[in-house]
Amino acid sequence: MSTDTKAGTLERHGLNDDQLRAMLRNMLLQRQLDNRGFQLNRQGKVPFALGSEGHEALQAGAAMAFDRGKDILAPYYRDLGLCLGIGLTPYEIMLSIFARESDHNGGRQFPNHYSSKAIGLMSFSSVLAAHLPHAVGAAYAIAYREQAGRAVLATCGDGTTSEGEWHESMNFAAIHKLPFVMLVENNEWAISTPLSRQMAQPEIWKRAAGYGMPGRRFNGFDPIETYAAVKEAMDRARSGGGPSLIEGICYRYLAHSTDDNDLTYRTREEVLERRKQDPVPAFEAVLVEHGVMTPQEVDAMRKDVLRETNEATDAAEAQPYPKPADLYTNLYEGAWQPWQS
Amino acid sequence: MAVVSNTSSTVMNNVEAVRATLYEAMRNDDRTVILGEDVGARGNVFLITKDFIKEFGPERVIDTPIAEASIVGIAVGMAMEGLRPIAEIQFADFIYPSFNQIVGEAAKTRYRSNGEYTCPLVIRAPYGGGVRGALSHSVSVEALFYHVPGLKIVAPSFPADVKGLLNAAIDDPDPVLFLEHKKTYRLIKGEVPDGHYTIPLGKANVLKEGTQLTAVSYGLYVHWALEAAAQLQESGLSVEVIDLRSIRPMDKTTILRSVEKTRKLLIIHEDNKFGGVGAEISAMVAEEALFHLDAPIRRLAGPDVPPMGYALPLEEEFMSSPAEMAQAMRELVEF
Ligand SMILES: Cc1ncc(C[n+]2csc(CCOP(=O)(O)OP(=O)(O)O)c2C)c(N)n1
Ligand SMILES: [Mg+2]
């Protein structure tokens, strides 16, 4: 289905108006929640925040290709939008930022390290690429049980593709033709290290050929193109066609985290230049141009997202911290001492 | 406690005990898969999984690429999604590439998700020296891991314990590092009760009762300590020998009860002395039973060099011996 207007044809890749609006809402929500994390940090209310500005389109599009209740997501810390898109709520995000007792991991992990078994969101640590073998193991479990129609979507940043476990995971997934999709979110930076210092050959997707799997690069500033690329790979994985390596090109607008000053390694001009392609206003404009939404509806959506963010913030902040005694639970099953008596 | 379904038994060596136990686990639960290097057609370098692939198929007996981090990492992912993987590191010396997956991931999966995800995983690793294994086929790795909350570590010495403890490790809902001493593989034979039974992790075994000295050990050295204690018995010295069996958790009760009786403690292990398992036992006994002691605690353990030079004199210098153990026991008894 496509929509013809005087602005040309919108290639929808089968997405209906509701889905297009849902993707925009996800993108707006990401930006608002990111913003909130940084605000709370500056207010001294939380020690740490990390944003995904520049990844909104990529993540909204990828999440739309995730089959809720079936697929598994093995994300990394910059996947706010993906996690929202597969069903995590802003309230759950804020519980993570505030490290509250009712957070999924009980305030044990850094913010952005979401997990929720109920929605297929695998728990992960901060150790880059360490989650990828887990994703492959989960894909093996799916294949082993012959569960057609399910696949694992794993993500990581460009810098993380330098890790040995990245390679090991790709290799194993390819050998066993597992239902596994490796989605690389290439934002050109790994903290302060540019792509040129991670790899000599900058097109990550081309490594796919070396593993014997399909590879593809797509514009991660375009949520519809992202959706199409991720859906193609996930459909292939779900139907026994094996793994894929797909690479979305995006950009990291913010510093790496609240603990980073990006002006020590890149210029404000570089960032401002890339801001001109900001995927959020760009997608708003696309939906308005093609008559999917009116400017008033976009405004109303933005307000609604702010309201939801405010409510989530207040509700999460009002929750209690974990208790000191919670430090000791859930290490092993049952009560525990290293010295058995 | 050990549940033995009948009283008949079969004589096996340690390799056969591991093999028989793994075989039963594969038969009993189709969530169980084995993954590692050369576990399939070759049946593992020690033939532990010989012919498994014929009976259980390549989906359950998985020859992995040579990539230890992902052998463990993939097993972690399988465990998180409901399988019961048994990962094999071909030699414990090659476990280092998977260190993060064991320490940073498997050990923390339950904790970091506050119980939402768990990691019921067994990692088997043949370890230990005295086999002309040189610097990279001889190491003991227990001290590198026993520091880590979230792991359990087992190092059995006898075939019957291999079976009971491996069954317990496989049933365990949390990650267990299962260490098999290579030199005991074919050297040590013993009666193994037939049928399914488990031995709880964290329970030491008093192998020989004695009154004048407690000798605590595990792995190959347990057998040598028994030999040494038997020698001393002939000259009228009475040494109690304890096989730890589990390194994490460790059995405080059995050690303290023995030390309070004998009033002297010798800890014997092959792993390097500095920061080794003996250090923790010494500290515990010093904290809890200092005034029961009639002599300083003594440790007989690996010297502070990498285990272990290949040339026979180098290997022999690194390794202890029943004679050296007997000497240390005698000195401490006579202190
Ligand atoms: C194994 C490991 N090494 C180093 C780090 C520290 N670190 C955290 S994020 C990061 C950069 C990652 O860059 P990339 O993969 O491109 O993801 P991005 O942050 O750009 O989304 C580094 C080096 C880590 N968390 N884990
Ligand atoms: Mg990056």
GROMACS .gro file of N, CA, C and O in nm, chain A residues 72 101 103-106 108-109 115-118 120-127 129-131 133-138 140-141 144-145 150 165 168-169 171-172 175-176 326-334 336-341, chain B residues 30 32-33 58-60 62 64-65 67-70 73-74 76-78 80-83 100-101 104-105 107 109-117 148-152 173-174 201-203 248-253 255 280-281 284:
model
  448
   72ILE      N    1   1.190  -1.266   2.071
   72ILE     CA    2   1.272  -1.230   2.187
   72ILE      C    3   1.362  -1.114   2.145
   72ILE      O    4   1.416  -1.114   2.034
  101GLU      N    5   1.232   0.008   4.396
  101GLU     CA    6   1.212  -0.132   4.437
  101GLU      C    7   1.132  -0.210   4.334
  101GLU      O    8   1.160  -0.327   4.307
  103ASP      N    9   1.112  -0.165   4.018
  103ASP     CA   10   1.182  -0.183   3.891
  103ASP      C   11   1.200  -0.334   3.867
  103ASP      O   12   1.211  -0.411   3.961
  104HIS      N   13   1.204  -0.374   3.739
  104HIS     CA   14   1.216  -0.517   3.708
  104HIS      C   15   1.335  -0.580   3.778
  104HIS      O   16   1.329  -0.693   3.824
  105ASN      N   17   1.447  -0.507   3.782
  105ASN     CA   18   1.562  -0.568   3.849
  105ASN      C   19   1.582  -0.510   3.989
  105ASN      O   20   1.690  -0.522   4.047
  106GLY      N   21   1.477  -0.449   4.042
  106GLY     CA   22   1.481  -0.405   4.181
  106GLY      C   23   1.586  -0.298   4.208
  106GLY      O   24   1.640  -0.289   4.318
  108ARG      N   25   1.881  -0.275   4.084
  108ARG     CA   26   2.017  -0.328   4.093
  108ARG      C   27   2.105  -0.281   3.979
  108ARG      O   28   2.224  -0.261   3.995
  109GLN      N   29   2.046  -0.269   3.862
  109GLN     CA   30   2.126  -0.235   3.744
  109GLN      C   31   2.121  -0.085   3.716
  109GLN      O   32   2.033  -0.013   3.762
  115SER      N   33   1.482  -0.525   3.161
  115SER     CA   34   1.451  -0.664   3.130
  115SER      C   35   1.307  -0.690   3.170
  115SER      O   36   1.254  -0.625   3.261
  116SER      N   37   1.243  -0.780   3.100
  116SER     CA   38   1.106  -0.820   3.134
  116SER      C   39   1.078  -0.952   3.065
  116SER      O   40   1.057  -0.957   2.945
  117LYS      N   41   1.082  -1.056   3.144
  117LYS     CA   42   1.064  -1.188   3.086
  117LYS      C   43   0.926  -1.199   3.020
  117LYS      O   44   0.911  -1.263   2.917
  118ALA      N   45   0.827  -1.132   3.080
  118ALA     CA   46   0.690  -1.143   3.029
  118ALA      C   47   0.678  -1.096   2.885
  118ALA      O   48   0.594  -1.147   2.810
  120GLY      N   49   0.944  -1.091   2.670
  120GLY     CA   50   1.054  -1.145   2.589
  120GLY      C   51   1.174  -1.054   2.581
  120GLY      O   52   1.250  -1.057   2.484
  121LEU      N   53   1.192  -0.972   2.683
  121LEU     CA   54   1.305  -0.878   2.685
  121LEU      C   55   1.413  -0.936   2.776
  121LEU      O   56   1.401  -0.937   2.899
  122MET      N   57   1.520  -0.985   2.714
  122MET     CA   58   1.622  -1.057   2.791
  122MET      C   59   1.704  -0.964   2.879
  122MET      O   60   1.741  -0.854   2.838
  123SER      N   61   1.736  -1.010   2.997
  123SER     CA   62   1.823  -0.936   3.088
  123SER      C   63   1.965  -0.931   3.030
  123SER      O   64   2.014  -1.030   2.976
  124PHE      N   65   2.029  -0.816   3.044
  124PHE     CA   66   2.167  -0.804   2.995
  124PHE      C   67   2.248  -0.718   3.091
  124PHE      O   68   2.194  -0.638   3.166
  125SER      N   69   2.379  -0.735   3.085
  125SER     CA   70   2.469  -0.657   3.170
  125SER      C   71   2.524  -0.539   3.089
  125SER      O   72   2.483  -0.515   2.977
  126SER      N   73   2.618  -0.467   3.147
  126SER     CA   74   2.681  -0.356   3.074
  126SER      C   75   2.799  -0.401   2.990
  126SER      O   76   2.860  -0.320   2.921
  127VAL      N   77   2.832  -0.529   2.997
  127VAL     CA   78   2.952  -0.577   2.929
  127VAL      C   79   2.921  -0.594   2.780
  127VAL      O   80   2.841  -0.678   2.742
  129ALA      N   81   2.870  -0.676   2.409
  129ALA     CA   82   2.869  -0.799   2.328
  129ALA      C   83   2.846  -0.925   2.409
  129ALA      O   84   2.822  -1.031   2.351
  130ALA      N   85   2.851  -0.917   2.541
  130ALA     CA   86   2.831  -1.038   2.622
  130ALA      C   87   2.689  -1.091   2.607
  130ALA      O   88   2.665  -1.210   2.630
  131HIS      N   89   2.595  -1.005   2.567
  131HIS     CA   90   2.456  -1.050   2.551
  131HIS      C   91   2.435  -1.124   2.419
  131HIS      O   92   2.332  -1.189   2.401
  133PRO      N   93   2.605  -1.385   2.266
  133PRO     CA   94   2.593  -1.531   2.281
  133PRO      C   95   2.463  -1.573   2.350
  133PRO      O   96   2.407  -1.678   2.315
  134HIS      N   97   2.414  -1.492   2.442
  134HIS     CA   98   2.288  -1.526   2.508
  134HIS      C   99   2.174  -1.526   2.405
  134HIS      O  100   2.089  -1.615   2.404
  135ALA      N  101   2.176  -1.424   2.320
  135ALA     CA  102   2.073  -1.415   2.216
  135ALA      C  103   2.081  -1.537   2.124
  135ALA      O  104   1.978  -1.594   2.086
  136VAL      N  105   2.202  -1.577   2.091
  136VAL     CA  106   2.221  -1.693   2.004
  136VAL      C  107   2.175  -1.821   2.075
  136VAL      O  108   2.111  -1.908   2.015
  137GLY      N  109   2.204  -1.830   2.204
  137GLY     CA  110   2.157  -1.945   2.282
  137GLY      C  111   2.005  -1.950   2.286
  137GLY      O  112   1.944  -2.058   2.277
  138ALA      N  113   1.943  -1.834   2.300
  138ALA     CA  114   1.796  -1.829   2.299
  138ALA      C  115   1.743  -1.871   2.163
  138ALA      O  116   1.644  -1.945   2.153
  140TYR      N  117   1.893  -2.071   1.965
  140TYR     CA  118   1.912  -2.217   1.958
  140TYR      C  119   1.796  -2.288   2.027
  140TYR      O  120   1.745  -2.390   1.976
  141ALA      N  121   1.755  -2.236   2.141
  141ALA     CA  122   1.644  -2.298   2.215
  141ALA      C  123   1.516  -2.298   2.130
  141ALA      O  124   1.441  -2.395   2.128
  144TYR      N  125   1.571  -2.554   1.854
  144TYR     CA  126   1.573  -2.688   1.913
  144TYR      C  127   1.430  -2.738   1.938
  144TYR      O  128   1.398  -2.855   1.917
  145ARG      N  129   1.345  -2.646   1.980
  145ARG     CA  130   1.205  -2.683   2.007
  145ARG      C  131   1.119  -2.675   1.882
  145ARG      O  132   0.997  -2.691   1.890
  150ARG      N  133   0.901  -1.784   1.544
  150ARG     CA  134   0.967  -1.707   1.650
  150ARG      C  135   1.111  -1.677   1.607
  150ARG      O  136   1.174  -1.759   1.542
  165GLU      N  137   3.323  -1.168   2.106
  165GLU     CA  138   3.195  -1.239   2.120
  165GLU      C  139   3.095  -1.199   2.012
  165GLU      O  140   3.002  -1.274   1.984
  168GLU      N  141   3.200  -1.446   1.750
  168GLU     CA  142   3.164  -1.583   1.789
  168GLU      C  143   3.014  -1.607   1.773
  168GLU      O  144   2.971  -1.715   1.732
  169SER      N  145   2.937  -1.505   1.806
  169SER     CA  146   2.792  -1.519   1.799
  169SER      C  147   2.744  -1.529   1.655
  169SER      O  148   2.660  -1.613   1.621
  171ASN      N  149   2.913  -1.628   1.402
  171ASN     CA  150   2.962  -1.753   1.344
  171ASN      C  151   2.873  -1.871   1.384
  171ASN      O  152   2.831  -1.951   1.300
  172PHE      N  153   2.840  -1.878   1.512
  172PHE     CA  154   2.759  -1.990   1.560
  172PHE      C  155   2.617  -1.982   1.501
  172PHE      O  156   2.560  -2.084   1.459
  175ILE      N  157   2.635  -2.107   1.144
  175ILE     CA  158   2.657  -2.252   1.132
  175ILE      C  159   2.525  -2.327   1.149
  175ILE      O  160   2.493  -2.419   1.075
  176HIS      N  161   2.447  -2.284   1.249
  176HIS     CA  162   2.324  -2.357   1.282
  176HIS      C  163   2.199  -2.296   1.218
  176HIS      O  164   2.088  -2.335   1.252
  326ASP      N  165   1.731  -0.597   5.067
  326ASP     CA  166   1.713  -0.650   4.932
  326ASP      C  167   1.846  -0.676   4.862
  326ASP      O  168   1.850  -0.741   4.757
  327LEU      N  169   1.953  -0.624   4.918
  327LEU     CA  170   2.086  -0.651   4.860
  327LEU      C  171   2.113  -0.801   4.855
  327LEU      O  172   2.189  -0.848   4.770
  328TYR      N  173   2.053  -0.875   4.947
  328TYR     CA  174   2.093  -1.014   4.969
  328TYR      C  175   2.004  -1.118   4.902
  328TYR      O  176   2.030  -1.236   4.915
  329THR      N  177   1.900  -1.074   4.834
  329THR     CA  178   1.806  -1.172   4.779
  329THR      C  179   1.841  -1.207   4.635
  329THR      O  180   1.913  -1.135   4.566
  330ASN      N  181   1.785  -1.320   4.591
  330ASN     CA  182   1.793  -1.359   4.449
  330ASN      C  183   1.935  -1.370   4.396
  330ASN      O  184   1.962  -1.333   4.282
  331LEU      N  185   2.024  -1.417   4.480
  331LEU     CA  186   2.158  -1.450   4.429
  331LEU      C  187   2.156  -1.594   4.377
  331LEU      O  188   2.201  -1.622   4.267
  332TYR      N  189   2.107  -1.681   4.462
  332TYR     CA  190   2.079  -1.819   4.422
  332TYR      C  191   1.933  -1.845   4.457
  332TYR      O  192   1.869  -1.763   4.522
  333GLU      N  193   1.884  -1.960   4.416
  333GLU     CA  194   1.752  -1.998   4.464
  333GLU      C  195   1.763  -2.032   4.612
  333GLU      O  196   1.850  -2.109   4.652
  334GLY      N  197   1.678  -1.972   4.693
  334GLY     CA  198   1.678  -2.004   4.835
  334GLY      C  199   1.781  -1.925   4.913
  334GLY      O  200   1.857  -1.846   4.858
  336TRP      N  201   2.116  -1.847   5.142
  336TRP     CA  202   2.247  -1.877   5.091
  336TRP      C  203   2.358  -1.826   5.180
  336TRP      O  204   2.354  -1.715   5.229
  337GLN      N  205   2.459  -1.907   5.201
  337GLN     CA  206   2.584  -1.866   5.261
  337GLN      C  207   2.696  -1.942   5.190
  337GLN      O  208   2.680  -2.060   5.163
  338PRO      N  209   2.809  -1.877   5.160
  338PRO     CA  210   2.917  -1.952   5.096
  338PRO      C  211   2.972  -2.060   5.188
  338PRO      O  212   3.022  -2.163   5.143
  339TRP      N  213   2.965  -2.034   5.320
  339TRP     CA  214   3.002  -2.137   5.416
  339TRP      C  215   2.876  -2.211   5.457
  339TRP      O  216   2.786  -2.152   5.514
  340GLN      N  217   2.871  -2.337   5.426
  340GLN     CA  218   2.753  -2.416   5.457
  340GLN      C  219   2.762  -2.464   5.600
  340GLN      O  220   2.866  -2.516   5.640
  341SER      N  221   2.657  -2.442   5.678
  341SER     CA  222   2.664  -2.498   5.814
  341SER      C  223   2.535  -2.569   5.848
  341SER      O  224   2.445  -2.576   5.767
  371ASP      N  225   1.486  -3.407   2.802
  371ASP     CA  226   1.527  -3.362   2.669
  371ASP      C  227   1.556  -3.213   2.664
  371ASP      O  228   1.589  -3.159   2.559
  373THR      N  229   1.806  -3.119   2.827
  373THR     CA  230   1.951  -3.125   2.846
  373THR      C  231   2.022  -3.133   2.712
  373THR      O  232   1.991  -3.219   2.629
  374VAL      N  233   2.117  -3.044   2.692
  374VAL     CA  234   2.204  -3.051   2.574
  374VAL      C  235   2.348  -3.037   2.622
  374VAL      O  236   2.375  -2.977   2.725
  399PRO      N  237   2.293  -3.465   1.676
  399PRO     CA  238   2.379  -3.347   1.680
  399PRO      C  239   2.310  -3.223   1.736
  399PRO      O  240   2.378  -3.127   1.772
  400GLU      N  241   2.177  -3.224   1.745
  400GLU     CA  242   2.109  -3.108   1.805
  400GLU      C  243   2.131  -3.106   1.955
  400GLU      O  244   2.123  -3.001   2.019
  401ARG      N  245   2.157  -3.222   2.016
  401ARG     CA  246   2.173  -3.228   2.162
  401ARG      C  247   2.317  -3.248   2.203
  401ARG      O  248   2.350  -3.231   2.321
  403ILE      N  249   2.644  -3.102   2.080
  403ILE     CA  250   2.679  -2.996   1.984
  403ILE      C  251   2.830  -2.975   1.981
  403ILE      O  252   2.890  -2.929   2.079
  405THR      N  253   3.098  -2.750   1.906
  405THR     CA  254   3.102  -2.605   1.888
  405THR      C  255   3.228  -2.564   1.812
  405THR      O  256   3.326  -2.638   1.809
  406PRO      N  257   3.227  -2.445   1.756
  406PRO     CA  258   3.353  -2.387   1.709
  406PRO      C  259   3.447  -2.368   1.830
  406PRO      O  260   3.402  -2.373   1.946
  408ALA      N  261   3.569  -2.162   2.054
  408ALA     CA  262   3.531  -2.026   2.093
  408ALA      C  263   3.470  -2.035   2.233
  408ALA      O  264   3.348  -2.043   2.249
  409GLU      N  265   3.556  -2.033   2.335
  409GLU     CA  266   3.509  -2.066   2.470
  409GLU      C  267   3.413  -1.963   2.528
  409GLU      O  268   3.320  -1.998   2.601
  410ALA      N  269   3.436  -1.835   2.496
  410ALA     CA  270   3.345  -1.734   2.550
  410ALA      C  271   3.202  -1.765   2.508
  410ALA      O  272   3.108  -1.755   2.587
  411SER      N  273   3.186  -1.803   2.383
  411SER     CA  274   3.049  -1.829   2.337
  411SER      C  275   3.002  -1.970   2.372
  411SER      O  276   2.881  -1.992   2.379
  414GLY      N  277   2.868  -1.861   2.684
  414GLY     CA  278   2.766  -1.757   2.662
  414GLY      C  279   2.641  -1.813   2.597
  414GLY      O  280   2.529  -1.777   2.635
  415ILE      N  281   2.657  -1.900   2.500
  415ILE     CA  282   2.541  -1.960   2.434
  415ILE      C  283   2.467  -2.050   2.534
  415ILE      O  284   2.344  -2.051   2.539
  417VAL      N  285   2.452  -1.998   2.849
  417VAL     CA  286   2.379  -1.906   2.937
  417VAL      C  287   2.246  -1.868   2.871
  417VAL      O  288   2.140  -1.871   2.934
  418GLY      N  289   2.251  -1.834   2.744
  418GLY     CA  290   2.127  -1.797   2.673
  418GLY      C  291   2.028  -1.912   2.666
  418GLY      O  292   1.908  -1.893   2.683
  419MET      N  293   2.080  -2.032   2.643
  419MET     CA  294   1.993  -2.151   2.642
  419MET      C  295   1.926  -2.168   2.779
  419MET      O  296   1.806  -2.195   2.787
  421MET      N  297   1.874  -1.939   3.006
  421MET     CA  298   1.777  -1.830   3.030
  421MET      C  299   1.644  -1.859   2.961
  421MET      O  300   1.540  -1.813   3.003
  422GLU      N  301   1.650  -1.937   2.851
  422GLU     CA  302   1.528  -1.967   2.777
  422GLU      C  303   1.479  -2.109   2.802
  422GLU      O  304   1.408  -2.166   2.720
  423GLY      N  305   1.521  -2.170   2.912
  423GLY     CA  306   1.454  -2.291   2.957
  423GLY      C  307   1.521  -2.424   2.925
  423GLY      O  308   1.470  -2.528   2.965
  424LEU      N  309   1.633  -2.424   2.852
  424LEU     CA  310   1.704  -2.550   2.833
  424LEU      C  311   1.793  -2.576   2.956
  424LEU      O  312   1.807  -2.491   3.043
  441ASN      N  313   3.453  -1.386   3.157
  441ASN     CA  314   3.342  -1.292   3.176
  441ASN      C  315   3.207  -1.361   3.170
  441ASN      O  316   3.116  -1.329   3.247
  442GLN      N  317   3.193  -1.457   3.078
  442GLN     CA  318   3.062  -1.522   3.068
  442GLN      C  319   3.029  -1.598   3.197
  442GLN      O  320   2.912  -1.609   3.234
  445GLY      N  321   3.088  -1.267   3.499
  445GLY     CA  322   3.010  -1.146   3.477
  445GLY      C  323   2.867  -1.173   3.434
  445GLY      O  324   2.779  -1.088   3.453
  446GLU      N  325   2.842  -1.289   3.375
  446GLU     CA  326   2.709  -1.315   3.319
  446GLU      C  327   2.636  -1.428   3.393
  446GLU      O  328   2.537  -1.404   3.460
  448ALA      N  329   2.698  -1.596   3.663
  448ALA     CA  330   2.688  -1.580   3.808
  448ALA      C  331   2.591  -1.469   3.847
  448ALA      O  332   2.543  -1.466   3.960
  450THR      N  333   2.315  -1.360   3.645
  450THR     CA  334   2.189  -1.356   3.571
  450THR      C  335   2.069  -1.345   3.664
  450THR      O  336   1.983  -1.259   3.648
  451ARG      N  337   2.063  -1.431   3.764
  451ARG     CA  338   1.951  -1.428   3.857
  451ARG      C  339   1.952  -1.297   3.938
  451ARG      O  340   1.849  -1.231   3.952
  452TYR      N  341   2.071  -1.261   3.982
  452TYR     CA  342   2.082  -1.144   4.070
  452TYR      C  343   2.047  -1.016   3.996
  452TYR      O  344   1.970  -0.934   4.045
  453ARG      N  345   2.103  -1.001   3.877
  453ARG     CA  346   2.083  -0.872   3.810
  453ARG      C  347   1.942  -0.857   3.756
  453ARG      O  348   1.898  -0.744   3.729
  454SER      N  349   1.869  -0.967   3.738
  454SER     CA  350   1.730  -0.954   3.695
  454SER      C  351   1.636  -0.969   3.814
  454SER      O  352   1.515  -0.980   3.796
  455ASN      N  353   1.692  -0.970   3.932
  455ASN     CA  354   1.615  -0.984   4.056
  455ASN      C  355   1.524  -1.107   4.050
  455ASN      O  356   1.410  -1.103   4.095
  456GLY      N  357   1.576  -1.214   3.991
  456GLY     CA  358   1.502  -1.340   3.992
  456GLY      C  359   1.415  -1.364   3.870
  456GLY      O  360   1.358  -1.472   3.856
  457GLU      N  361   1.404  -1.264   3.780
  457GLU     CA  362   1.319  -1.286   3.661
  457GLU      C  363   1.381  -1.389   3.567
  457GLU      O  364   1.311  -1.469   3.507
  458TYR      N  365   1.512  -1.383   3.553
  458TYR     CA  366   1.582  -1.480   3.470
  458TYR      C  367   1.674  -1.563   3.559
  458TYR      O  368   1.731  -1.511   3.655
  489VAL      N  369   3.365  -1.574   4.368
  489VAL     CA  370   3.254  -1.509   4.298
  489VAL      C  371   3.116  -1.550   4.351
  489VAL      O  372   3.075  -1.665   4.334
  490PRO      N  373   3.045  -1.455   4.412
  490PRO     CA  374   2.907  -1.484   4.452
  490PRO      C  375   2.822  -1.515   4.329
  490PRO      O  376   2.836  -1.448   4.227
  491GLY      N  377   2.738  -1.615   4.339
  491GLY     CA  378   2.653  -1.652   4.226
  491GLY      C  379   2.696  -1.782   4.161
  491GLY      O  380   2.620  -1.842   4.087
  492LEU      N  381   2.820  -1.824   4.188
  492LEU     CA  382   2.867  -1.951   4.135
  492LEU      C  383   2.864  -2.058   4.242
  492LEU      O  384   2.870  -2.029   4.361
  493LYS      N  385   2.858  -2.183   4.198
  493LYS     CA  386   2.887  -2.297   4.284
  493LYS      C  387   3.000  -2.374   4.218
  493LYS      O  388   3.009  -2.378   4.096
  514PRO      N  389   1.938  -2.521   4.025
  514PRO     CA  390   1.879  -2.411   3.949
  514PRO      C  391   1.976  -2.297   3.920
  514PRO      O  392   1.935  -2.196   3.861
  515ASP      N  393   2.100  -2.310   3.961
  515ASP     CA  394   2.198  -2.203   3.942
  515ASP      C  395   2.325  -2.258   3.877
  515ASP      O  396   2.345  -2.379   3.873
  542LEU      N  397   2.541  -3.035   4.723
  542LEU     CA  398   2.659  -2.950   4.712
  542LEU      C  399   2.683  -2.885   4.848
  542LEU      O  400   2.589  -2.850   4.918
  543GLY      N  401   2.810  -2.873   4.885
  543GLY     CA  402   2.841  -2.805   5.011
  543GLY      C  403   2.858  -2.899   5.129
  543GLY      O  404   2.861  -2.854   5.243
  544LYS      N  405   2.868  -3.028   5.101
  544LYS     CA  406   2.889  -3.124   5.211
  544LYS      C  407   3.023  -3.195   5.191
  544LYS      O  408   3.043  -3.267   5.093
  589ARG      N  409   3.255  -2.421   4.668
  589ARG     CA  410   3.161  -2.313   4.694
  589ARG      C  411   3.023  -2.369   4.674
  589ARG      O  412   2.993  -2.402   4.559
  590PRO      N  413   2.938  -2.384   4.771
  590PRO     CA  414   2.963  -2.354   4.911
  590PRO      C  415   3.060  -2.455   4.973
  590PRO      O  416   3.073  -2.567   4.923
  591MET      N  417   3.122  -2.413   5.083
  591MET     CA  418   3.215  -2.501   5.153
  591MET      C  419   3.156  -2.540   5.288
  591MET      O  420   3.082  -2.463   5.349
  592ASP      N  421   3.194  -2.658   5.333
  592ASP     CA  422   3.130  -2.717   5.450
  592ASP      C  423   3.204  -2.676   5.578
  592ASP      O  424   3.301  -2.739   5.619
  593LYS      N  425   3.153  -2.573   5.641
  593LYS     CA  426   3.215  -2.523   5.763
  593LYS      C  427   3.199  -2.622   5.878
  593LYS      O  428   3.294  -2.648   5.953
  594THR      N  429   3.081  -2.677   5.889
  594THR     CA  430   3.051  -2.762   6.004
  594THR      C  431   3.148  -2.879   6.016
  594THR      O  432   3.203  -2.906   6.123
  596ILE      N  433   3.446  -2.918   5.885
  596ILE     CA  434   3.584  -2.876   5.913
  596ILE      C  435   3.598  -2.839   6.061
  596ILE      O  436   3.690  -2.884   6.130
  621GLU      N  437   4.120  -1.926   5.249
  621GLU     CA  438   3.986  -1.902   5.302
  621GLU      C  439   3.956  -1.997   5.419
  621GLU      O  440   3.897  -1.957   5.520
  622ILE      N  441   3.999  -2.122   5.404
  622ILE     CA  442   3.976  -2.217   5.514
  622ILE      C  443   4.054  -2.173   5.638
  622ILE      O  444   4.001  -2.172   5.750
  625MET      N  445   3.882  -1.882   5.800
  625MET     CA  446   3.758  -1.922   5.867
  625MET      C  447   3.791  -1.990   6.001
  625MET      O  448   3.730  -1.959   6.104
   0.00000   0.00000   0.00000
